[in-house]
mmCIF file of C-alpha atoms (C1' of nucleotides) in Angstrom:
data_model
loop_
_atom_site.group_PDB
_atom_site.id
_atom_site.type_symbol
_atom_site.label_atom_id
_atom_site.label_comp_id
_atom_site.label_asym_id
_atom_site.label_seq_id
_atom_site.Cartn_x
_atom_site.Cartn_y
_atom_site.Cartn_z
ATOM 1 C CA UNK W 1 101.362 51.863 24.761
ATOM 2 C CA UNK W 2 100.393 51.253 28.376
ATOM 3 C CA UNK W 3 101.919 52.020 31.700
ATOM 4 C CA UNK W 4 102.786 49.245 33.474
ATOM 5 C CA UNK W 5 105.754 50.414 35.061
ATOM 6 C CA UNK W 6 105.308 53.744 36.876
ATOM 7 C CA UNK W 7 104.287 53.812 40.099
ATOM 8 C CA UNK W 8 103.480 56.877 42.465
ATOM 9 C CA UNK W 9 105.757 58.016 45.454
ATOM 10 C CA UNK W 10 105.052 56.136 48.771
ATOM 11 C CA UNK W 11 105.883 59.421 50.219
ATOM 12 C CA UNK W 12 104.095 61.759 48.274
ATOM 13 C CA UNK W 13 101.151 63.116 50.226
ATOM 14 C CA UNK W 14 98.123 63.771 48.296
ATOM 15 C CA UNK W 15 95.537 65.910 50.055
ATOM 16 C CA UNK W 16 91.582 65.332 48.861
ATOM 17 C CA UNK W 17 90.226 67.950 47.528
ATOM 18 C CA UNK W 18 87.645 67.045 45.140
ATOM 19 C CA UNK W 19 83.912 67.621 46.805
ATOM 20 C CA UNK W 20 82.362 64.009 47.318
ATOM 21 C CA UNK W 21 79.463 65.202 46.374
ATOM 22 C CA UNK W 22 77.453 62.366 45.831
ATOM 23 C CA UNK W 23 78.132 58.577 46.834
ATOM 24 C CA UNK W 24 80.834 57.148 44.382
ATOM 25 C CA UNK W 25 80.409 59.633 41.571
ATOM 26 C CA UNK W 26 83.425 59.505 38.642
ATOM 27 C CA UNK W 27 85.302 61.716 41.103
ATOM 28 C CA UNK W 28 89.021 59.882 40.257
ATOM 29 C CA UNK W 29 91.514 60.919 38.750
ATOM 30 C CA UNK W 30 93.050 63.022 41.982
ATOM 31 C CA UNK W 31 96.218 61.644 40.007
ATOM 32 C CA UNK W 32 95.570 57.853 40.764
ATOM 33 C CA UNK W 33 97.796 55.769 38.257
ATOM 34 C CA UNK W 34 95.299 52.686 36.912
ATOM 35 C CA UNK W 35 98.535 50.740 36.234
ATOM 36 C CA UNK W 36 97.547 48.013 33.753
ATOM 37 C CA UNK W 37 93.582 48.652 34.511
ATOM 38 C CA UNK W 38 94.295 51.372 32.063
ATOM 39 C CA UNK W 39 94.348 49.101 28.893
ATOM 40 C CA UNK W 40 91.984 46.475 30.275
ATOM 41 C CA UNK W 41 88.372 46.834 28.251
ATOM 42 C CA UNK W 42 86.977 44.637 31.088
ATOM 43 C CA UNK W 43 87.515 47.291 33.759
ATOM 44 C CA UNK W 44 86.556 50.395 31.504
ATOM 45 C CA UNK W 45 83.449 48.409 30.529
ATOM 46 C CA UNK W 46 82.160 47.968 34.203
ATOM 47 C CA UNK W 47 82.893 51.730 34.873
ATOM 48 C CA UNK W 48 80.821 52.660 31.873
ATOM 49 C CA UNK W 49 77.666 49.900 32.773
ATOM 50 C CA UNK W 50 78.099 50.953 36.292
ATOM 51 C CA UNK W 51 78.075 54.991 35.273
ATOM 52 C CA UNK W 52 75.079 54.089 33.197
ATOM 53 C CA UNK W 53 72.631 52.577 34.861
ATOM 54 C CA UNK W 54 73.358 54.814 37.715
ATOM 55 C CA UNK W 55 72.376 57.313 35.463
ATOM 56 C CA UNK W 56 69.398 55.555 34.314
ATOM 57 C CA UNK W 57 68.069 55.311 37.544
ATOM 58 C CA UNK W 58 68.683 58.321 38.976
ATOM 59 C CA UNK W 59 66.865 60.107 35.707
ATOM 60 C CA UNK W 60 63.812 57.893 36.566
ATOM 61 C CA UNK W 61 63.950 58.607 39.659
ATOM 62 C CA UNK W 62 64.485 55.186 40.524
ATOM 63 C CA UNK W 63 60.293 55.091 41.285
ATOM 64 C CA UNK W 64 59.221 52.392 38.661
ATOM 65 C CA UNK W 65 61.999 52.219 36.308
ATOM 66 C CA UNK W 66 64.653 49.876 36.926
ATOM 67 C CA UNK W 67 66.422 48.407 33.405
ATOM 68 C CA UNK W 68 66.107 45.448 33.941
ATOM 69 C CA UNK W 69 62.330 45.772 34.086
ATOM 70 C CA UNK W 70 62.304 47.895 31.004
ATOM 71 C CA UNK W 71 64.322 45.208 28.876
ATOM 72 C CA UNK W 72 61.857 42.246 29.771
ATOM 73 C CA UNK W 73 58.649 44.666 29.071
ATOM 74 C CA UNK W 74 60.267 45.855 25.597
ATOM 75 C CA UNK W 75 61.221 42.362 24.892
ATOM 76 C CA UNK W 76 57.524 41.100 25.564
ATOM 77 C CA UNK W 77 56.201 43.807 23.450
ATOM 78 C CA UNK W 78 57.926 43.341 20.714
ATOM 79 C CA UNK W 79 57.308 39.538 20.958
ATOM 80 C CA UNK W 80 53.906 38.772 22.027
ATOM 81 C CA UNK W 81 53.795 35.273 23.323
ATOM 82 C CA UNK W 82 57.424 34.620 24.370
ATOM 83 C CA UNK W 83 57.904 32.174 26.773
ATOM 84 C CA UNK W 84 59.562 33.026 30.138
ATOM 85 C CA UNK W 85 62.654 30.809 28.910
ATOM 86 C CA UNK W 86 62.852 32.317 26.046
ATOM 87 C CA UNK W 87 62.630 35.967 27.382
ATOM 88 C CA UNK W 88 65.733 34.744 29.720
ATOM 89 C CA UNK W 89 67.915 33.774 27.048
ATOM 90 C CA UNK W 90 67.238 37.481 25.257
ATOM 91 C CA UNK W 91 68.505 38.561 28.452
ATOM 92 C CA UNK W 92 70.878 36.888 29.116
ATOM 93 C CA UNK W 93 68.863 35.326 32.952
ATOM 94 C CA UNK W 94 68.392 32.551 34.645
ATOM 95 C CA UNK W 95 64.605 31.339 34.411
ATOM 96 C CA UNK W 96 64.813 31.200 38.484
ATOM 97 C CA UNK W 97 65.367 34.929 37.879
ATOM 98 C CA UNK W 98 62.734 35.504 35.315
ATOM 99 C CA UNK W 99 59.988 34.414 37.568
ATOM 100 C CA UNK W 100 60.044 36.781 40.313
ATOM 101 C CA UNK W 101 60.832 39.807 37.464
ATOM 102 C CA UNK W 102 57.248 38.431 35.771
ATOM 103 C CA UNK W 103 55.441 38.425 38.920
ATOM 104 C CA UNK W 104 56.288 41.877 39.968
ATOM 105 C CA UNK W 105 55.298 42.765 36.717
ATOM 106 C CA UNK W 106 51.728 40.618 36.426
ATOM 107 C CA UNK W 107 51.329 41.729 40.022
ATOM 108 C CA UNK W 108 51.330 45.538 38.882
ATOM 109 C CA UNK W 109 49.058 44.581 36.070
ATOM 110 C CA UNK W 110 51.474 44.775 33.565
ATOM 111 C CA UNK W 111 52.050 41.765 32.218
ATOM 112 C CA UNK W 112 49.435 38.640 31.051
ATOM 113 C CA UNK W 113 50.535 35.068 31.284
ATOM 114 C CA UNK W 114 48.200 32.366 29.468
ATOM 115 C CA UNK W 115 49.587 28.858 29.564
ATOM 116 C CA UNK W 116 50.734 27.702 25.812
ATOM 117 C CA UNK W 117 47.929 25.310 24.034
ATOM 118 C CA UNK W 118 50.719 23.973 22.279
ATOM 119 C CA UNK W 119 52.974 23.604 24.940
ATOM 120 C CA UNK W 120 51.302 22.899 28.556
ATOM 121 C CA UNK W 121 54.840 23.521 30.080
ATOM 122 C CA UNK W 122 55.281 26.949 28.915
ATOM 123 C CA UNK W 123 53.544 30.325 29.772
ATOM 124 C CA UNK W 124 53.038 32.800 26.697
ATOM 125 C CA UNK W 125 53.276 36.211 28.010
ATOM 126 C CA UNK W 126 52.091 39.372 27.098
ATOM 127 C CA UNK W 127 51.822 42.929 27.837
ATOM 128 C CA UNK W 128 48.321 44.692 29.248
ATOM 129 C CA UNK W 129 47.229 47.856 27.449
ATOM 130 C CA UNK W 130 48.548 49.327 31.001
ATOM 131 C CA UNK W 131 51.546 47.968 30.028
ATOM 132 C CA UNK W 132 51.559 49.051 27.139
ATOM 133 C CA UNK W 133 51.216 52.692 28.646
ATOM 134 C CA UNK W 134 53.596 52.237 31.128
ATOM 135 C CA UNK W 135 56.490 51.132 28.582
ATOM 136 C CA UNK W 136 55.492 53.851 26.611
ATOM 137 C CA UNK W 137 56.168 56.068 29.422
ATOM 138 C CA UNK W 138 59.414 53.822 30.401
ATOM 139 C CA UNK W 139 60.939 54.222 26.913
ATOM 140 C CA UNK W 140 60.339 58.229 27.004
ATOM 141 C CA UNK W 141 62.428 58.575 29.686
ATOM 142 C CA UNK W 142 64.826 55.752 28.115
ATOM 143 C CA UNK W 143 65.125 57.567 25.042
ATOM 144 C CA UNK W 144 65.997 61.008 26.563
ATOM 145 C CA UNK W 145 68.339 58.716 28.953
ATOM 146 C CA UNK W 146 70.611 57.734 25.904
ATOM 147 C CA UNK W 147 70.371 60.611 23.977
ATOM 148 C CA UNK W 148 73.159 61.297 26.510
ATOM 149 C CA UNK W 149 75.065 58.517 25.601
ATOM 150 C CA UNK W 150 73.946 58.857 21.841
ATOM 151 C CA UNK W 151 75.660 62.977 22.394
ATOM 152 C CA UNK W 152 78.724 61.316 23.407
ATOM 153 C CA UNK W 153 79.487 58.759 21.193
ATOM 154 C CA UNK W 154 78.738 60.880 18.457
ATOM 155 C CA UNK W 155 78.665 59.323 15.217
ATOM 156 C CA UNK W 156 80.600 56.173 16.356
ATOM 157 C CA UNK W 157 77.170 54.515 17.719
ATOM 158 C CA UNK W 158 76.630 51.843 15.575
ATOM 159 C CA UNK W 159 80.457 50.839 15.323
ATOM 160 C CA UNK W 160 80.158 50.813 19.679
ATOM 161 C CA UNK W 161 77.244 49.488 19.491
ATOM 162 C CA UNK W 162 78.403 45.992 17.212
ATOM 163 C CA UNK W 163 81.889 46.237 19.126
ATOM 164 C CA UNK W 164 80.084 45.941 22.769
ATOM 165 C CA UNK W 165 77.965 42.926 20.841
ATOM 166 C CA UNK W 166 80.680 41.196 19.605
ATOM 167 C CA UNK W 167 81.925 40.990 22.854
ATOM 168 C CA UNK W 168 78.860 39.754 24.584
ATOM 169 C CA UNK W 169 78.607 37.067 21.478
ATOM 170 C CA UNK W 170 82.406 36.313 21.588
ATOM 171 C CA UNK W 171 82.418 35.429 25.292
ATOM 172 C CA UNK W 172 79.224 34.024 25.720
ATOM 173 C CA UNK Z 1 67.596 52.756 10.525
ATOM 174 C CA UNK Z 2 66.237 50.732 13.387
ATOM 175 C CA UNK Z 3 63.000 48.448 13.766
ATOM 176 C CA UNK Z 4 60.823 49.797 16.318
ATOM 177 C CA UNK Z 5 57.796 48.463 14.351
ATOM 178 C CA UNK Z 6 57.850 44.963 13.600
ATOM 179 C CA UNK Z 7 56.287 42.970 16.281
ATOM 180 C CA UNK Z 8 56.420 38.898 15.910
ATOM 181 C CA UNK Z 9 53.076 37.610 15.309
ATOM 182 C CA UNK Z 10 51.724 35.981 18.493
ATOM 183 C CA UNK Z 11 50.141 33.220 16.703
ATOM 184 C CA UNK Z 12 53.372 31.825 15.387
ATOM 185 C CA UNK Z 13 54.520 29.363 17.896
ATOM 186 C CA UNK Z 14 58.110 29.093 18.445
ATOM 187 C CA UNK Z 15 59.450 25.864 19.795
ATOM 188 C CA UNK Z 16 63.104 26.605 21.528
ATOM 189 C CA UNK Z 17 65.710 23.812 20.091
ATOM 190 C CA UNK Z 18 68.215 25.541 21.487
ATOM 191 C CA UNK Z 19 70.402 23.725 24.333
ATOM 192 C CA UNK Z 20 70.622 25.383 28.143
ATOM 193 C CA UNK Z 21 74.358 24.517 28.245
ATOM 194 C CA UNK Z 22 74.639 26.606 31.031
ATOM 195 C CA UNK Z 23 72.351 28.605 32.694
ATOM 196 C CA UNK Z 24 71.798 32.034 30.925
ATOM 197 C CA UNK Z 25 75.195 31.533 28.103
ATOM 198 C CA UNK Z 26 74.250 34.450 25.609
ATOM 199 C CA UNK Z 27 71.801 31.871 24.027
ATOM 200 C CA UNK Z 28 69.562 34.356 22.519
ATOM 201 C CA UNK Z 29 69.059 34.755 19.152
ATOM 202 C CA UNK Z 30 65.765 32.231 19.101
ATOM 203 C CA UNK Z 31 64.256 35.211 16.590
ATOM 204 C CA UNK Z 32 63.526 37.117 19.468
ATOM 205 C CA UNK Z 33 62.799 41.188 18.271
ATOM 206 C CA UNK Z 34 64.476 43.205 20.602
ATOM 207 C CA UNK Z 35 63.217 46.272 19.760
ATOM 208 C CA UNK Z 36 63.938 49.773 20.528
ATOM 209 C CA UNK Z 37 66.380 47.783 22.576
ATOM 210 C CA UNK Z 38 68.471 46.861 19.610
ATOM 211 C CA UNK Z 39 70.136 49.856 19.285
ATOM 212 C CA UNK Z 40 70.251 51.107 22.823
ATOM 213 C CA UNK Z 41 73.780 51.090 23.894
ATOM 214 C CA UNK Z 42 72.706 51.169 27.471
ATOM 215 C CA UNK Z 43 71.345 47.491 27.086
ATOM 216 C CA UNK Z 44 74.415 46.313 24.894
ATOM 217 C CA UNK Z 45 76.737 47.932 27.344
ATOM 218 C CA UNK Z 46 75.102 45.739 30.095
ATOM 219 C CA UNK Z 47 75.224 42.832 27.870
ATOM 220 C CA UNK Z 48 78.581 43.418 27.507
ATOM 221 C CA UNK Z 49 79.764 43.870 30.781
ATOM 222 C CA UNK Z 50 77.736 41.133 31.686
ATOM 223 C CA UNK Z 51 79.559 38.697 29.576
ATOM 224 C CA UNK Z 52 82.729 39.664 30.400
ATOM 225 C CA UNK Z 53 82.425 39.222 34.492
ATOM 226 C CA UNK Z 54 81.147 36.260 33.734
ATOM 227 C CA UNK Z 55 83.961 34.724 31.326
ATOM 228 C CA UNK Z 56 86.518 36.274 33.651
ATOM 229 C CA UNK Z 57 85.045 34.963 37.121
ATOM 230 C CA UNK Z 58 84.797 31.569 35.098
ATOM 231 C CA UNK Z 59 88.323 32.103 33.817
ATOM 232 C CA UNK Z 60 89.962 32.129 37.114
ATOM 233 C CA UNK Z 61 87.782 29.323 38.643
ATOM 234 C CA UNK Z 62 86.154 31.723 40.596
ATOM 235 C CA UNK Z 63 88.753 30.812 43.306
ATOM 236 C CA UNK Z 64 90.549 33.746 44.995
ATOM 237 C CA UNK Z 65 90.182 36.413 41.589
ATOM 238 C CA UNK Z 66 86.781 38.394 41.512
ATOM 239 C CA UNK Z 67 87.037 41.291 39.324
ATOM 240 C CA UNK Z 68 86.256 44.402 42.449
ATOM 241 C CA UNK Z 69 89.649 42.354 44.257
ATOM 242 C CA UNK Z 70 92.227 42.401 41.203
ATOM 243 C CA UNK Z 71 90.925 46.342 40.621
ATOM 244 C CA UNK Z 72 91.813 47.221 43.955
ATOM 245 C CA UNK Z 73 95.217 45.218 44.416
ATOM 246 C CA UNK Z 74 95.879 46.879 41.063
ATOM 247 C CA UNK Z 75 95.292 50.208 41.643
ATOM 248 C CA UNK Z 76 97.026 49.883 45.528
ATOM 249 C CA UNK Z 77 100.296 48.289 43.640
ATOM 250 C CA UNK Z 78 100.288 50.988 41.706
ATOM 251 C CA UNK Z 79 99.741 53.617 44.049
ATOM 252 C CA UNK Z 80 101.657 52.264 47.350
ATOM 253 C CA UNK Z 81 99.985 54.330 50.675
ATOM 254 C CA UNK Z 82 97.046 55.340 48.451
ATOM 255 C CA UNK Z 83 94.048 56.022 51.061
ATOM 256 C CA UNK Z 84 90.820 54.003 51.124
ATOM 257 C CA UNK Z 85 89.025 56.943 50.190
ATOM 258 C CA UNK Z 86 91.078 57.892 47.232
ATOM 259 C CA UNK Z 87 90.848 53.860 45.717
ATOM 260 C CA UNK Z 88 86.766 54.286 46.603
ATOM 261 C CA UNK Z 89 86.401 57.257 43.959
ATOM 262 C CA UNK Z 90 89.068 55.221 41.509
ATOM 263 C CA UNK Z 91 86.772 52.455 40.927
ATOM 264 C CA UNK Z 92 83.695 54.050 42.036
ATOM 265 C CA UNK Z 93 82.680 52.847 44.960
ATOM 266 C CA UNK Z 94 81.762 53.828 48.624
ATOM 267 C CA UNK Z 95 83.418 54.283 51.135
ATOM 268 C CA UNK Z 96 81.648 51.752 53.275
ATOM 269 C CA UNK Z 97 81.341 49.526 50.110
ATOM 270 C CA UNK Z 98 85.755 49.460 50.174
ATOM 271 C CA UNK Z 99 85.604 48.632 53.718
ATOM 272 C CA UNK Z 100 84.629 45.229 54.008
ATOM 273 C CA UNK Z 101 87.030 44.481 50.965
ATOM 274 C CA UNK Z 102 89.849 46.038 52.089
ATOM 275 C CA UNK Z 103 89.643 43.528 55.065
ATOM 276 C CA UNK Z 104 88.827 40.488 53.499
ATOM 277 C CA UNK Z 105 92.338 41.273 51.430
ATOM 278 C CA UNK Z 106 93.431 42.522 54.647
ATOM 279 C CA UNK Z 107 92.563 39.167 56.556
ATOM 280 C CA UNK Z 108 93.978 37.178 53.597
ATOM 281 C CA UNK Z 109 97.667 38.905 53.931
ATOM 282 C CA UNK Z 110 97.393 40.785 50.586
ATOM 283 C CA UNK Z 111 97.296 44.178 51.635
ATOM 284 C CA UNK Z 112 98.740 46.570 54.526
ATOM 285 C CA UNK Z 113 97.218 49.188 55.861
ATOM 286 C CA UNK Z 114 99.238 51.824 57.894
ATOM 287 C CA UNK Z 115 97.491 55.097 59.918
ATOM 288 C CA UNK Z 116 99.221 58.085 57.764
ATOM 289 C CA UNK Z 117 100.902 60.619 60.139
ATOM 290 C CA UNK Z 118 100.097 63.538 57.747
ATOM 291 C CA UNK Z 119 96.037 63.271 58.007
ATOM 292 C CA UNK Z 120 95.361 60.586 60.918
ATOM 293 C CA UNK Z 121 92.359 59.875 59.974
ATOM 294 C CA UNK Z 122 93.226 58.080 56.991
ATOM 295 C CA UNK Z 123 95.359 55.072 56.070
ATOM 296 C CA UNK Z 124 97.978 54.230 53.413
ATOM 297 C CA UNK Z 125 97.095 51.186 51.683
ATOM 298 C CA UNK Z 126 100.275 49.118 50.294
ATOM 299 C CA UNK Z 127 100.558 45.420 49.415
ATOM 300 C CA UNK Z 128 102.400 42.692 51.217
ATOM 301 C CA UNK Z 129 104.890 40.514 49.387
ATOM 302 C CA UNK Z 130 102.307 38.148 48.869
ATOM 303 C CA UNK Z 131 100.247 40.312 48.172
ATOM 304 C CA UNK Z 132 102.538 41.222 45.067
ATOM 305 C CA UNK Z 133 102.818 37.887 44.591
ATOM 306 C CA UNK Z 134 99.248 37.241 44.423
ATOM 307 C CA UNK Z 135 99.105 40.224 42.042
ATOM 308 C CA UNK Z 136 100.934 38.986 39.608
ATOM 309 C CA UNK Z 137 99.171 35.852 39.484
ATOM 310 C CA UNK Z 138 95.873 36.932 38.753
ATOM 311 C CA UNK Z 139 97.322 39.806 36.413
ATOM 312 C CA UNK Z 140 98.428 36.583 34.461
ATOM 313 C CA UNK Z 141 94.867 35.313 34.427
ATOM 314 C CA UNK Z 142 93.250 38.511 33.561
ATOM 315 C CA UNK Z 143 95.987 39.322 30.800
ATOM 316 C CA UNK Z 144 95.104 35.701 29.017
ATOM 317 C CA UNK Z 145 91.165 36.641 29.304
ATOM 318 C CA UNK Z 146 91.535 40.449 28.114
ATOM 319 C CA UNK Z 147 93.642 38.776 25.480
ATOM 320 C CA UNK Z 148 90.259 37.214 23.815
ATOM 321 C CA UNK Z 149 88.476 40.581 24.121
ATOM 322 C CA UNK Z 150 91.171 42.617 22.670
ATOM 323 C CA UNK Z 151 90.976 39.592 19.624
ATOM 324 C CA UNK Z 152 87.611 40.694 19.606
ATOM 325 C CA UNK Z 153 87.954 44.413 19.443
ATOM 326 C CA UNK Z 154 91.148 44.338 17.087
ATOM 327 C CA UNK Z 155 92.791 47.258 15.892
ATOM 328 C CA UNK Z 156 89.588 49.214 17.249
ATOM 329 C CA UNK Z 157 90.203 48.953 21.302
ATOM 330 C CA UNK Z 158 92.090 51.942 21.867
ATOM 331 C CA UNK Z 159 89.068 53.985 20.291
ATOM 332 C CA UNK Z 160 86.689 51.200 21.915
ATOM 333 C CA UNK Z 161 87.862 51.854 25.228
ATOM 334 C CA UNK Z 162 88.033 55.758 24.535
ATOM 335 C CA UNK Z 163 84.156 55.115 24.168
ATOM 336 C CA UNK Z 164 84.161 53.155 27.206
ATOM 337 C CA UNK Z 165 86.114 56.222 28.829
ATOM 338 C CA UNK Z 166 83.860 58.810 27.949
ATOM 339 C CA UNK Z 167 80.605 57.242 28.879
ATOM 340 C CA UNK Z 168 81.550 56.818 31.959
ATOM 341 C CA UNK Z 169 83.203 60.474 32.709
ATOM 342 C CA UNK Z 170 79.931 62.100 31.118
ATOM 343 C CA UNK Z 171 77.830 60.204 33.396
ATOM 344 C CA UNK Z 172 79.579 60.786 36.332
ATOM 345 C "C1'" DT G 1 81.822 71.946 59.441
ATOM 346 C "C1'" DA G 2 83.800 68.458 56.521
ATOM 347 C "C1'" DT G 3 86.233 64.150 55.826
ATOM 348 C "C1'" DT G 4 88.043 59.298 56.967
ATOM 349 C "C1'" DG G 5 86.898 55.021 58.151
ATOM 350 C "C1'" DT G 6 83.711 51.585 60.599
ATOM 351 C "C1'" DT G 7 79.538 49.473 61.639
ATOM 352 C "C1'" DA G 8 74.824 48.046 61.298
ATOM 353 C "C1'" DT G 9 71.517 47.294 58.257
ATOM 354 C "C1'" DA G 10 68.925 46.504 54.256
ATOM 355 C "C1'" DC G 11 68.163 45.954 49.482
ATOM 356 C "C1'" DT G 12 68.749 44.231 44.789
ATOM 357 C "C1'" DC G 13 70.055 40.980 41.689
ATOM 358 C "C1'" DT G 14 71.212 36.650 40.620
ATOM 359 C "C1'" DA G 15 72.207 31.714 40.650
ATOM 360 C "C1'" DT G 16 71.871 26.669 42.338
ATOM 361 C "C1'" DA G 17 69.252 22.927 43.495
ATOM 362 C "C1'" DA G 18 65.176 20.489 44.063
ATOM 363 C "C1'" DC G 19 60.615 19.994 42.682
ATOM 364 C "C1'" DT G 20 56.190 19.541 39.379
ATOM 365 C "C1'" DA G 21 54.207 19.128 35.157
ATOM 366 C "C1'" DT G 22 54.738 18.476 31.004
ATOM 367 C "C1'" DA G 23 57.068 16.807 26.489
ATOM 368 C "C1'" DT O 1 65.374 12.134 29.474
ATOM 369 C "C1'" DA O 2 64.867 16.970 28.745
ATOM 370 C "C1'" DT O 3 62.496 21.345 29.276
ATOM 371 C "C1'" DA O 4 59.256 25.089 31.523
ATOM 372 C "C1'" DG O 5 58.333 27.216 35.487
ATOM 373 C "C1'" DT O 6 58.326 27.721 40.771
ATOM 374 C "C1'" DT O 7 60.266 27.833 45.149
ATOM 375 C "C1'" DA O 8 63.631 28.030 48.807
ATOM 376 C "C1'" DT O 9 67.783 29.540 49.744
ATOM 377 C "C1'" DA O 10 72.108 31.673 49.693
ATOM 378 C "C1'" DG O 11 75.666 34.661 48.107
ATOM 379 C "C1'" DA O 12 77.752 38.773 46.340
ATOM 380 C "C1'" DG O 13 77.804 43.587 45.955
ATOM 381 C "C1'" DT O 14 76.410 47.768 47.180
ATOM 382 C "C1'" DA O 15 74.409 51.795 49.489
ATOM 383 C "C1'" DT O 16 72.439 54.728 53.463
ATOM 384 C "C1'" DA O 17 72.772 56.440 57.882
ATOM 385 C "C1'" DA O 18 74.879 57.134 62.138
ATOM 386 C "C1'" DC O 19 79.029 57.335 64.660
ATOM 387 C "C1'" DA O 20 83.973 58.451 66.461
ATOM 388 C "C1'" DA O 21 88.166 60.512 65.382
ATOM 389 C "C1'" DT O 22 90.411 64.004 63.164
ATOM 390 C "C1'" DA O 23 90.976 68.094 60.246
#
DNA sequence: TATTGTTATACTCTATAACTATA
DNA sequence: TATAGTTATAGAGTATAACAATA
């Protein structure tokens, strides 16, 4: 079922044609043989995250955006008063790399953080009715961003969708 | 068919039981909403991805493997005198992102590199006997680890990595 | 003019470790 | 002892732009 064997002529001179285009666009093929990369679900899964959020960005235009950023402000508003801790596990971060994401986002008026009553150690956090605005704005341009992906998956989306999260269960 | 409504109440204060174990393990769960999120196949595809360079750097002790390295010995074994230019738009990357790695495997002995007499300004990339060697070794690894993701996936991979496939073409 | 490869540079993201304040 | 959050720091990965050589 795979090609593991065939490999291309040493001698065989291929001349570039494809137009580069832009940086390190999905210009292979050229008639590069992936050898056993072919079968390998790790490798096609970093092409596709890679191909995606360069996609994401560029639609954005890359000026506030950033998916990362729009993950941690859905996550707040859809849980008002979740800890920084516990907005790192959703995401699978480190809290040392929660903090900075918070402060950019408190620092733009986004986000609120009020210290937990119940808790002294942990800060509850919140979005501002800016923020509010702004994810509303975010999640426009998210939602017209995978309506791509939605178009090409077709109506395999929710059997992708619980494969790719069985995976990040399975191997977490 | 998905819950973009139901916000947590703030009010209801969650105390985390959950152990770090290690620093951001896919511990989520907590009762954290995701939202929107949820069935955004950007996010889960980052999840994903994320998971899986982590269990496979982990895998291989994180010693000489690194998924970008085992990609590009891969795809140079199985294209002997391949250019550095042709294995940038294979896996997507810059030129003056392959570079740096070519010389690192370069510097380590793994891989040739040869001024082709057809187009001087490029070179044929090929790999050493060690570099073979070396191959083969982490091919090992990365079989056992793909192993547990294809366990995962089951009889669906081939049409899970068809997915995979065609997000990233349709992005490109 | 366009492409290959190199270099210099800078940016983003992320983690580790050490620290404090709480629990 | 363990957890929440901050800070300092470092590493990896990548891109942009400019350049020389070649096409």
């Amino acid at each position: 079922m795979n090609d593991l064997t065939g490999k291309r002529k040493p001698g065989a001179e291929r001349k570039t044609s494809r137009t580069a285009s832009q940086p390190a666009k999905n210009d292979r093929a050229e008639d590069i043989r992936l050898g056993i990369l072919a079968d390998y679900i790790g490798f096609h899964l970093r092409m596709a995250q890679d191909a995606s959020f360069r996609a994401f960005a560029h639609h954005a235009g890359m000026r506030d955006l950033k998916p990362g950023r729009f993950a941690a402000m859905t996550v707040i508003s859809n849980n008002p008063g979740v800890t920084q801790a516990e907005l790192g596990r959703a995401i699978a971060r480190d809290k040392s790399s929660v903090t900075p994401l918070i402060q950019e986002l408190e620092g733009r008026g986004l986000v609120e953080r009020q210290r937990s009553p119940v808790d002294r150690r942990s800060i509850a956090l919140s979005l501002t009715a800016a923020g509010e605005e702004t994810l509303a704005r975010l999640t426009a341009h998210a939602v017209e961003h995978d309506r791509k992906l939605d178009e090409i998956v077709g109506d395999q989306k929710a059997e992708f969708i619980n494969l790719l999260k069985k995976v990040a269960d399975a191997l977490a």
